Short mmCIF file of C-alpha atoms in Angstrom, two decimals:
data_model
loop_
_atom_site.label_atom_id
_atom_site.label_comp_id
_atom_site.label_asym_id
_atom_site.label_seq_id
_atom_site.Cartn_x
_atom_site.Cartn_y
_atom_site.Cartn_z
CA MET A 1 -1.49 62.46 70.27
CA ARG A 2 -3.96 62.39 67.66
CA LYS A 3 -1.85 62.98 65.10
CA VAL A 4 0.81 61.08 66.07
CA ILE A 5 -1.97 58.18 66.06
CA MET A 6 -2.90 59.12 62.72
CA LEU A 7 0.72 59.21 61.21
CA MET A 8 1.23 55.44 62.84
CA SER A 9 -2.24 54.20 60.92
CA LEU A 10 -0.86 56.00 57.58
CA CYS A 11 2.30 54.06 58.08
CA ALA A 12 0.53 50.82 59.07
CA LEU A 13 -1.60 51.08 55.90
CA PHE A 14 1.20 52.01 53.33
CA LEU A 15 3.42 49.18 54.55
CA ASN A 16 0.06 46.66 54.17
CA THR A 17 -0.38 47.83 50.74
CA SER A 18 3.20 47.24 49.94
CA CYS A 19 3.07 43.86 51.28
CA GLU A 20 -0.16 43.02 49.35
CA LYS A 21 1.50 44.41 46.24
CA LYS A 22 4.61 42.37 46.73
CA GLU A 23 2.60 39.11 47.53
CA GLU A 24 0.56 39.64 44.34
CA LYS A 25 3.18 40.26 42.19
CA LYS A 26 4.89 36.61 43.94
CA GLU A 27 1.83 35.32 43.12
CA GLU A 28 1.62 36.46 39.01
CA GLU A 29 5.36 35.00 38.46
CA THR A 30 4.86 31.70 37.32
CA ASP A 31 7.44 29.29 36.48
CA PHE A 32 7.00 27.89 33.40
CA LEU A 33 8.12 24.51 31.94
CA VAL A 34 10.78 24.30 28.78
CA THR A 35 12.90 21.85 27.31
CA SER A 36 14.59 20.79 24.34
CA PRO A 37 14.56 18.77 21.11
CA LEU A 38 16.15 15.30 22.02
CA PRO A 39 18.19 14.07 19.73
CA LYS A 40 17.80 10.18 19.06
CA ASP A 41 18.22 7.16 16.13
CA THR A 42 14.70 6.04 16.48
CA LEU A 43 12.15 3.92 14.22
CA VAL A 44 9.44 5.30 12.85
CA THR A 45 5.99 2.81 12.05
CA LYS A 46 4.06 3.96 9.58
CA GLU A 47 1.12 2.20 7.97
CA TYR A 48 -1.14 2.33 4.62
CA VAL A 49 -4.20 0.86 3.61
CA ALA A 50 -3.54 -1.94 1.16
CA GLN A 51 -5.95 -4.43 -0.86
CA ILE A 52 -4.67 -7.61 -1.97
CA ARG A 53 -4.52 -9.25 -4.95
CA ALA A 54 -3.09 -12.88 -6.59
CA ILE A 55 -0.01 -12.33 -8.93
CA SER A 56 -2.09 -14.03 -11.74
CA HIS A 57 -6.05 -13.86 -11.58
CA ILE A 58 -7.76 -14.51 -14.82
CA GLU A 59 -11.13 -15.28 -16.28
CA LEU A 60 -11.93 -18.56 -17.51
CA ARG A 61 -14.34 -18.00 -20.78
CA ALA A 62 -15.44 -20.73 -23.42
CA LEU A 63 -14.01 -20.53 -26.67
CA GLU A 64 -16.95 -22.46 -28.50
CA ARG A 65 -20.36 -22.24 -28.34
CA GLY A 66 -22.51 -25.62 -26.68
CA TYR A 67 -23.18 -27.35 -24.35
CA LEU A 68 -21.33 -27.31 -21.12
CA GLN A 69 -21.65 -31.22 -20.99
CA LYS A 70 -19.09 -32.03 -17.94
CA ILE A 71 -17.45 -29.97 -14.66
CA TYR A 72 -14.40 -31.68 -13.27
CA VAL A 73 -13.72 -29.34 -10.62
CA ASP A 74 -15.65 -28.01 -7.87
CA GLU A 75 -15.59 -24.10 -6.35
CA GLY A 76 -12.56 -23.18 -4.07
CA GLN A 77 -10.43 -26.43 -5.42
CA THR A 78 -6.72 -26.21 -6.01
CA VAL A 79 -5.84 -27.27 -9.27
CA LYS A 80 -2.78 -28.15 -11.15
CA LYS A 81 -1.78 -26.37 -14.78
CA GLY A 82 -2.91 -28.56 -17.28
CA GLN A 83 -5.64 -29.92 -15.25
CA MET A 84 -9.27 -30.81 -16.95
CA MET A 85 -11.82 -28.10 -15.53
CA PHE A 86 -14.52 -27.95 -18.12
CA GLN A 87 -15.68 -30.07 -21.48
CA ILE A 88 -17.80 -28.34 -23.64
CA MET A 89 -20.25 -31.01 -26.06
CA PRO A 90 -17.47 -31.49 -28.72
CA MET A 91 -19.74 -33.75 -30.79
CA VAL A 92 -20.01 -31.42 -33.80
CA TYR A 93 -16.02 -30.35 -33.62
CA GLN A 94 -15.46 -33.97 -33.15
CA ALA A 95 -17.15 -35.02 -36.94
CA GLU A 96 -15.95 -31.57 -38.31
CA ALA A 97 -12.10 -33.17 -37.45
CA GLN A 98 -13.13 -36.46 -38.97
CA LYS A 99 -13.86 -34.96 -41.80
CA ALA A 100 -10.89 -32.95 -42.07
CA GLU A 101 -9.07 -35.91 -41.03
CA ALA A 102 -10.68 -37.73 -44.13
CA GLU A 103 -10.05 -34.84 -46.89
CA ALA A 104 -6.31 -34.33 -45.51
CA ASN A 105 -6.23 -38.39 -46.16
CA PHE A 106 -7.89 -38.08 -49.82
CA ALA A 107 -5.47 -35.17 -50.44
CA GLU A 108 -2.41 -37.17 -49.51
CA ILE A 109 -3.48 -40.16 -51.56
CA GLU A 110 -4.29 -38.13 -55.04
CA PHE A 111 -1.16 -36.26 -54.36
CA LYS A 112 0.90 -39.65 -54.40
CA ASN A 113 -0.76 -40.72 -57.47
CA THR A 114 0.03 -37.42 -59.55
CA LYS A 115 3.49 -37.31 -57.85
CA SER A 116 4.26 -40.77 -59.75
CA LEU A 117 2.37 -40.00 -62.76
CA ALA A 118 4.83 -37.15 -62.97
CA ASP A 119 8.01 -39.30 -62.34
CA SER A 120 6.60 -41.15 -65.60
CA ASN A 121 6.43 -37.70 -67.36
CA VAL A 122 2.55 -39.10 -67.82
CA VAL A 123 1.64 -35.46 -66.32
CA SER A 124 2.93 -32.03 -65.83
CA LYS A 125 4.86 -30.91 -63.21
CA ASN A 126 1.85 -28.18 -62.99
CA GLU A 127 -0.59 -30.81 -62.14
CA LEU A 128 1.74 -32.61 -59.45
CA ALA A 129 1.83 -28.82 -57.88
CA LEU A 130 -1.64 -28.48 -57.84
CA ALA A 131 -1.69 -31.68 -56.09
CA LYS A 132 0.56 -30.87 -53.47
CA ALA A 133 -1.13 -27.49 -52.67
CA LYS A 134 -4.26 -29.31 -52.28
CA LEU A 135 -2.69 -31.42 -49.82
CA ASP A 136 -1.15 -28.77 -47.90
CA LYS A 137 -4.58 -27.04 -47.38
CA ALA A 138 -6.37 -30.46 -46.38
CA LYS A 139 -4.04 -30.44 -43.55
CA ALA A 140 -3.99 -26.94 -42.72
CA GLU A 141 -8.10 -27.50 -42.36
CA LEU A 142 -7.30 -30.63 -40.57
CA GLY A 143 -4.93 -28.60 -38.12
CA LEU A 144 -7.81 -25.86 -37.39
CA ALA A 145 -10.70 -28.45 -36.79
CA LYS A 146 -8.68 -29.98 -34.11
CA VAL A 147 -7.49 -26.29 -32.61
CA HIS A 148 -11.44 -26.13 -32.25
CA LEU A 149 -11.76 -29.67 -31.02
CA GLY A 150 -9.28 -28.96 -28.67
CA PHE A 151 -11.57 -25.51 -27.48
CA THR A 152 -14.11 -27.54 -25.67
CA ASP A 153 -12.10 -28.86 -23.20
CA ILE A 154 -10.78 -26.05 -20.65
CA ARG A 155 -7.71 -26.82 -18.46
CA ALA A 156 -6.33 -25.04 -16.04
CA PRO A 157 -3.45 -22.61 -17.50
CA PHE A 158 -1.37 -22.53 -14.37
CA ASP A 159 -1.29 -23.77 -10.77
CA GLY A 160 -4.23 -21.86 -8.85
CA ILE A 161 -7.87 -21.43 -6.52
CA MET A 162 -11.02 -21.68 -8.49
CA ASP A 163 -13.72 -19.14 -7.44
CA HIS A 164 -17.26 -19.98 -7.75
CA PHE A 165 -19.08 -21.37 -11.03
CA GLN A 166 -21.03 -18.65 -12.98
CA VAL A 167 -22.53 -21.86 -15.12
CA ARG A 168 -24.23 -24.65 -14.10
CA LEU A 169 -24.00 -28.26 -16.05
CA GLY A 170 -25.43 -28.46 -19.13
CA SER A 171 -25.75 -24.41 -19.69
CA LEU A 172 -26.33 -23.32 -23.10
CA LEU A 173 -22.67 -21.47 -23.45
CA ASP A 174 -21.78 -18.80 -26.46
CA GLU A 175 -18.49 -17.80 -27.61
CA GLY A 176 -16.85 -16.08 -24.93
CA ASP A 177 -19.42 -16.62 -21.71
CA LEU A 178 -17.67 -16.61 -18.11
CA LEU A 179 -17.40 -20.11 -16.41
CA THR A 180 -15.26 -19.11 -13.40
CA THR A 181 -12.04 -17.04 -12.26
CA LEU A 182 -8.58 -18.60 -11.42
CA SER A 183 -6.28 -17.20 -8.84
CA ASP A 184 -2.39 -18.40 -8.48
CA ASN A 185 -2.10 -17.18 -4.95
CA SER A 186 1.88 -18.77 -4.27
CA LYS A 187 2.57 -15.17 -4.34
CA MET A 188 0.72 -11.82 -3.58
CA TRP A 189 0.81 -8.43 -4.84
CA VAL A 190 -0.27 -5.68 -2.16
CA TYR A 191 -0.71 -2.17 -3.14
CA TYR A 192 -0.88 0.97 -1.11
CA ASN A 193 -0.34 4.76 -2.13
CA VAL A 194 1.97 6.92 -0.58
CA PRO A 195 2.39 10.49 -0.51
CA GLU A 196 4.80 12.30 -2.65
CA ALA A 197 6.74 13.56 -0.06
CA GLU A 198 7.62 10.35 1.19
CA TYR A 199 7.82 8.90 -2.25
CA LEU A 200 10.51 10.91 -2.68
CA ASP A 201 12.81 10.04 0.32
CA TYR A 202 12.20 6.40 -0.41
CA LYS A 203 13.83 7.21 -4.11
CA THR A 204 16.80 9.12 -2.47
CA LYS A 205 17.26 6.98 0.71
CA ILE A 206 15.86 3.16 0.46
CA ASN A 207 15.96 2.61 -2.73
CA LYS A 208 20.07 2.73 -2.89
CA ASP A 209 20.18 -0.27 -0.74
CA GLY A 210 17.63 -2.36 -2.34
CA GLY A 211 13.54 -2.42 -2.14
CA LEU A 212 12.04 -1.76 0.65
CA LYS A 213 10.91 -4.53 3.26
CA VAL A 214 7.58 -3.92 4.39
CA GLN A 215 5.03 -5.92 6.68
CA LEU A 216 1.51 -6.95 6.51
CA LEU A 217 -1.22 -6.33 8.59
CA MET A 218 -3.89 -8.56 8.31
CA ALA A 219 -7.84 -7.73 8.93
CA ASN A 220 -7.52 -9.73 11.99
CA ASN A 221 -4.74 -7.46 13.26
CA LYS A 222 -2.31 -9.95 13.41
CA MET A 223 1.22 -9.40 11.01
CA PHE A 224 1.53 -11.95 8.21
CA ASP A 225 3.94 -14.47 8.42
CA HIS A 226 6.54 -13.31 5.86
CA PRO A 227 7.60 -9.76 4.88
CA GLY A 228 7.49 -8.53 1.50
CA ILE A 229 9.67 -6.92 -0.73
CA VAL A 230 8.55 -2.97 -2.80
CA GLU A 231 9.46 -4.33 -6.10
CA THR A 232 7.35 -1.77 -8.44
CA ILE A 233 6.03 1.75 -8.24
CA GLU A 234 3.35 2.96 -11.05
CA ALA A 235 4.33 5.48 -13.58
CA ASP A 236 2.08 8.63 -12.41
CA PHE A 237 0.70 10.34 -9.31
CA ASN A 238 -2.83 10.87 -8.77
CA ASN A 239 -3.68 14.38 -9.34
CA GLU A 240 -6.53 14.06 -7.26
CA THR A 241 -4.76 12.73 -4.13
CA GLY A 242 -1.23 13.10 -4.42
CA ASN A 243 -0.49 10.11 -4.27
CA ILE A 244 1.33 7.15 -6.43
CA ALA A 245 0.65 3.37 -5.88
CA PHE A 246 3.25 1.23 -4.34
CA ARG A 247 3.10 -2.42 -5.27
CA ALA A 248 4.97 -4.97 -2.44
CA THR A 249 5.58 -8.66 -3.28
CA PHE A 250 4.55 -11.35 -0.29
CA PRO A 251 5.46 -14.50 -0.47
CA ASN A 252 2.17 -16.94 0.32
CA PRO A 253 3.68 -20.62 1.03
CA SER A 254 0.58 -21.65 2.89
CA ARG A 255 -2.20 -20.30 0.42
CA LEU A 256 -3.24 -18.30 4.12
CA LEU A 257 -3.58 -14.37 1.27
CA ARG A 258 -6.54 -14.43 -1.17
CA HIS A 259 -7.59 -12.54 -4.06
CA GLY A 260 -9.47 -8.81 -3.09
CA GLU A 261 -8.26 -9.16 1.07
CA THR A 262 -7.68 -5.69 2.69
CA GLY A 263 -4.93 -4.71 5.08
CA ASN A 264 -2.60 -2.91 6.16
CA ILE A 265 1.26 -2.40 5.40
CA VAL A 266 3.72 -1.44 7.90
CA VAL A 267 6.78 0.05 7.08
CA THR A 268 9.41 0.74 9.49
CA LEU A 269 11.88 3.83 8.96
CA PRO A 270 15.13 4.65 10.65
CA TYR A 271 15.62 8.27 11.51
CA LYS A 272 19.33 9.09 12.80
CA ASN A 273 19.52 11.69 14.83
CA ALA A 274 16.01 12.68 14.78
CA LEU A 275 14.78 15.88 16.75
CA LEU A 276 12.09 14.54 19.00
CA ILE A 277 9.43 16.97 20.82
CA PRO A 278 6.34 16.36 22.75
CA GLN A 279 3.25 16.87 20.38
CA LYS A 280 1.67 18.73 23.63
CA ALA A 281 4.69 21.59 22.72
CA THR A 282 3.16 22.50 19.37
CA PHE A 283 0.44 24.46 17.92
CA GLU A 284 -1.39 24.47 14.87
CA VAL A 285 -2.44 27.78 12.83
CA LEU A 286 -3.79 27.29 9.09
CA GLU A 287 -2.60 23.69 9.16
CA LYS A 288 1.50 24.31 9.96
CA LYS A 289 2.96 23.58 13.32
CA TYR A 290 4.06 26.18 15.79
CA VAL A 291 6.23 25.82 18.96
CA PHE A 292 6.92 28.50 21.67
CA VAL A 293 10.97 29.53 21.49
CA VAL A 294 12.01 30.88 24.36
CA ASP A 295 14.95 33.15 24.02
CA LYS A 296 18.37 33.80 26.51
CA ASN A 297 16.14 36.79 27.92
CA ASN A 298 13.18 34.17 28.59
CA VAL A 299 11.20 35.87 25.58
CA ILE A 300 8.82 33.70 23.61
CA ARG A 301 8.65 33.70 19.69
CA SER A 302 6.55 31.28 18.18
CA ARG A 303 8.42 29.79 15.33
CA GLU A 304 6.78 27.18 12.48
CA ILE A 305 8.52 23.53 11.93
CA LYS A 306 7.93 20.74 9.74
CA ILE A 307 7.09 17.35 11.05
CA ALA A 308 9.18 14.89 9.42
CA ALA A 309 7.19 11.54 11.12
CA GLU A 310 4.82 10.82 13.97
CA LEU A 311 4.83 8.61 16.72
CA PRO A 312 2.81 8.04 20.15
CA HIS A 313 2.84 11.71 21.93
CA ILE A 314 5.96 12.57 19.83
CA PHE A 315 6.96 14.94 16.39
CA VAL A 316 9.89 14.36 14.69
CA VAL A 317 10.89 17.29 13.79
CA SER A 318 12.36 18.08 10.28
CA SER A 319 13.60 21.35 10.27
CA GLY A 320 12.67 24.54 12.45
CA LEU A 321 14.65 23.72 15.66
CA ASN A 322 18.05 22.78 16.90
CA LYS A 323 18.74 20.62 19.54
CA ASP A 324 19.86 23.99 21.47
CA ASP A 325 16.62 25.94 21.44
CA LYS A 326 14.35 26.14 24.18
CA ILE A 327 10.75 25.09 24.09
CA LEU A 328 7.78 25.86 25.99
CA LEU A 329 6.43 22.72 27.33
CA GLU A 330 3.07 23.50 28.89
CA GLY A 331 0.74 26.66 29.40
CA LEU A 332 0.84 27.67 25.75
CA ARG A 333 -2.56 29.40 25.55
CA GLN A 334 -1.04 31.11 28.86
CA VAL A 335 1.28 33.17 27.00
CA LYS A 336 1.60 35.65 24.61
CA GLU A 337 3.92 36.37 21.67
CA ASN A 338 6.98 38.55 23.01
CA GLU A 339 6.18 37.92 26.36
CA LYS A 340 8.91 37.87 28.82
CA ILE A 341 8.36 34.31 31.28
CA HIS A 342 9.68 32.75 34.19
CA THR A 343 11.19 28.92 33.41
CA LYS A 344 12.27 26.32 34.58
CA PHE A 345 14.08 23.61 32.79
CA VAL A 346 13.48 19.81 32.08
CA LYS A 347 15.78 17.38 30.31
CA PRO A 348 14.37 16.28 27.27
CA ASP A 349 14.90 12.73 28.07
CA SER A 350 13.15 12.67 30.92
CA VAL A 351 10.50 14.49 29.13
CA ILE A 352 10.39 12.39 26.41
CA SER A 353 10.57 9.07 28.38
CA ASN A 354 7.45 10.65 30.72
CA LEU A 355 5.53 12.16 28.61
CA SER A 356 2.33 10.77 30.67
CA LEU A 357 3.50 12.37 33.96
CA TYR A 358 3.03 16.25 32.07
CA ALA A 359 0.05 15.68 30.19
CA GLU A 360 -2.15 18.75 30.56
#
């Protein structure tokens, strides 16, 4: 009887241990979510820090020495081409011009008298030529004096907006002294830096259809009303940053934009049949992006991928995956290379449209 009881106890212990192992094994079998890249046409928006410049921004400087006698404009004022802006005391130059004019008149009278005598063969042709040379010299000096006199009037070379004054009324000016600056902001040049890879994409794709259209996000986080067109690319790359400068031209009919402002250039690029994957399905090693690819035997292996663009919670993959690959969606830290796992497939369109539901 005792043997029977011991035998039954052993059987019960064996069965209990076997059940515990089965339950433990069952608990260890975790289903990992996997999905595939989603092929889809998409638009990728990129932003670049930009500097806004007027198409013409010049310094107005004194061309002659003298006292600043009059100021006809005010700071921040819009001026028209040819409009009088400053006048440097012209009295000395007016006197020089009058003197030169008197000398020119005298030389002309002398030439006419000499010509009359030469026509009567009283004087030689050489004397007539000498009188003509004196007249030409006097006229040249008169013209030069008028030019110097004209330099005392500072006029606007184009339509634009004035900056603040660098001098005040009555200031003694030397030749070359800065008076103010003038900006033509009817159109604006907006500069931004582009990495080499994106420059190559632009030259091989976008440029075939003409200039790239861009938007300008202003400092108040509002979009500028008018789109711009990339018309110019600088000649050389910056060896330190690996970037090259693009210049976009924006119309500015309301004169809202001013020289020296900052903003962001917003570029929207189309990607045809792009492969989209969740960002959380990737991991990084030494600045390279990887995913875990699950083969037909449910064995996982890491694979490097290249990222073409980035969207909120999404990467656009340029290489390393195809649409039929299965990638691990969750639990990247719970698996190891070449490990066999149990998987549950989730449709890629469902994953992409409901990323927040799968956020870890």
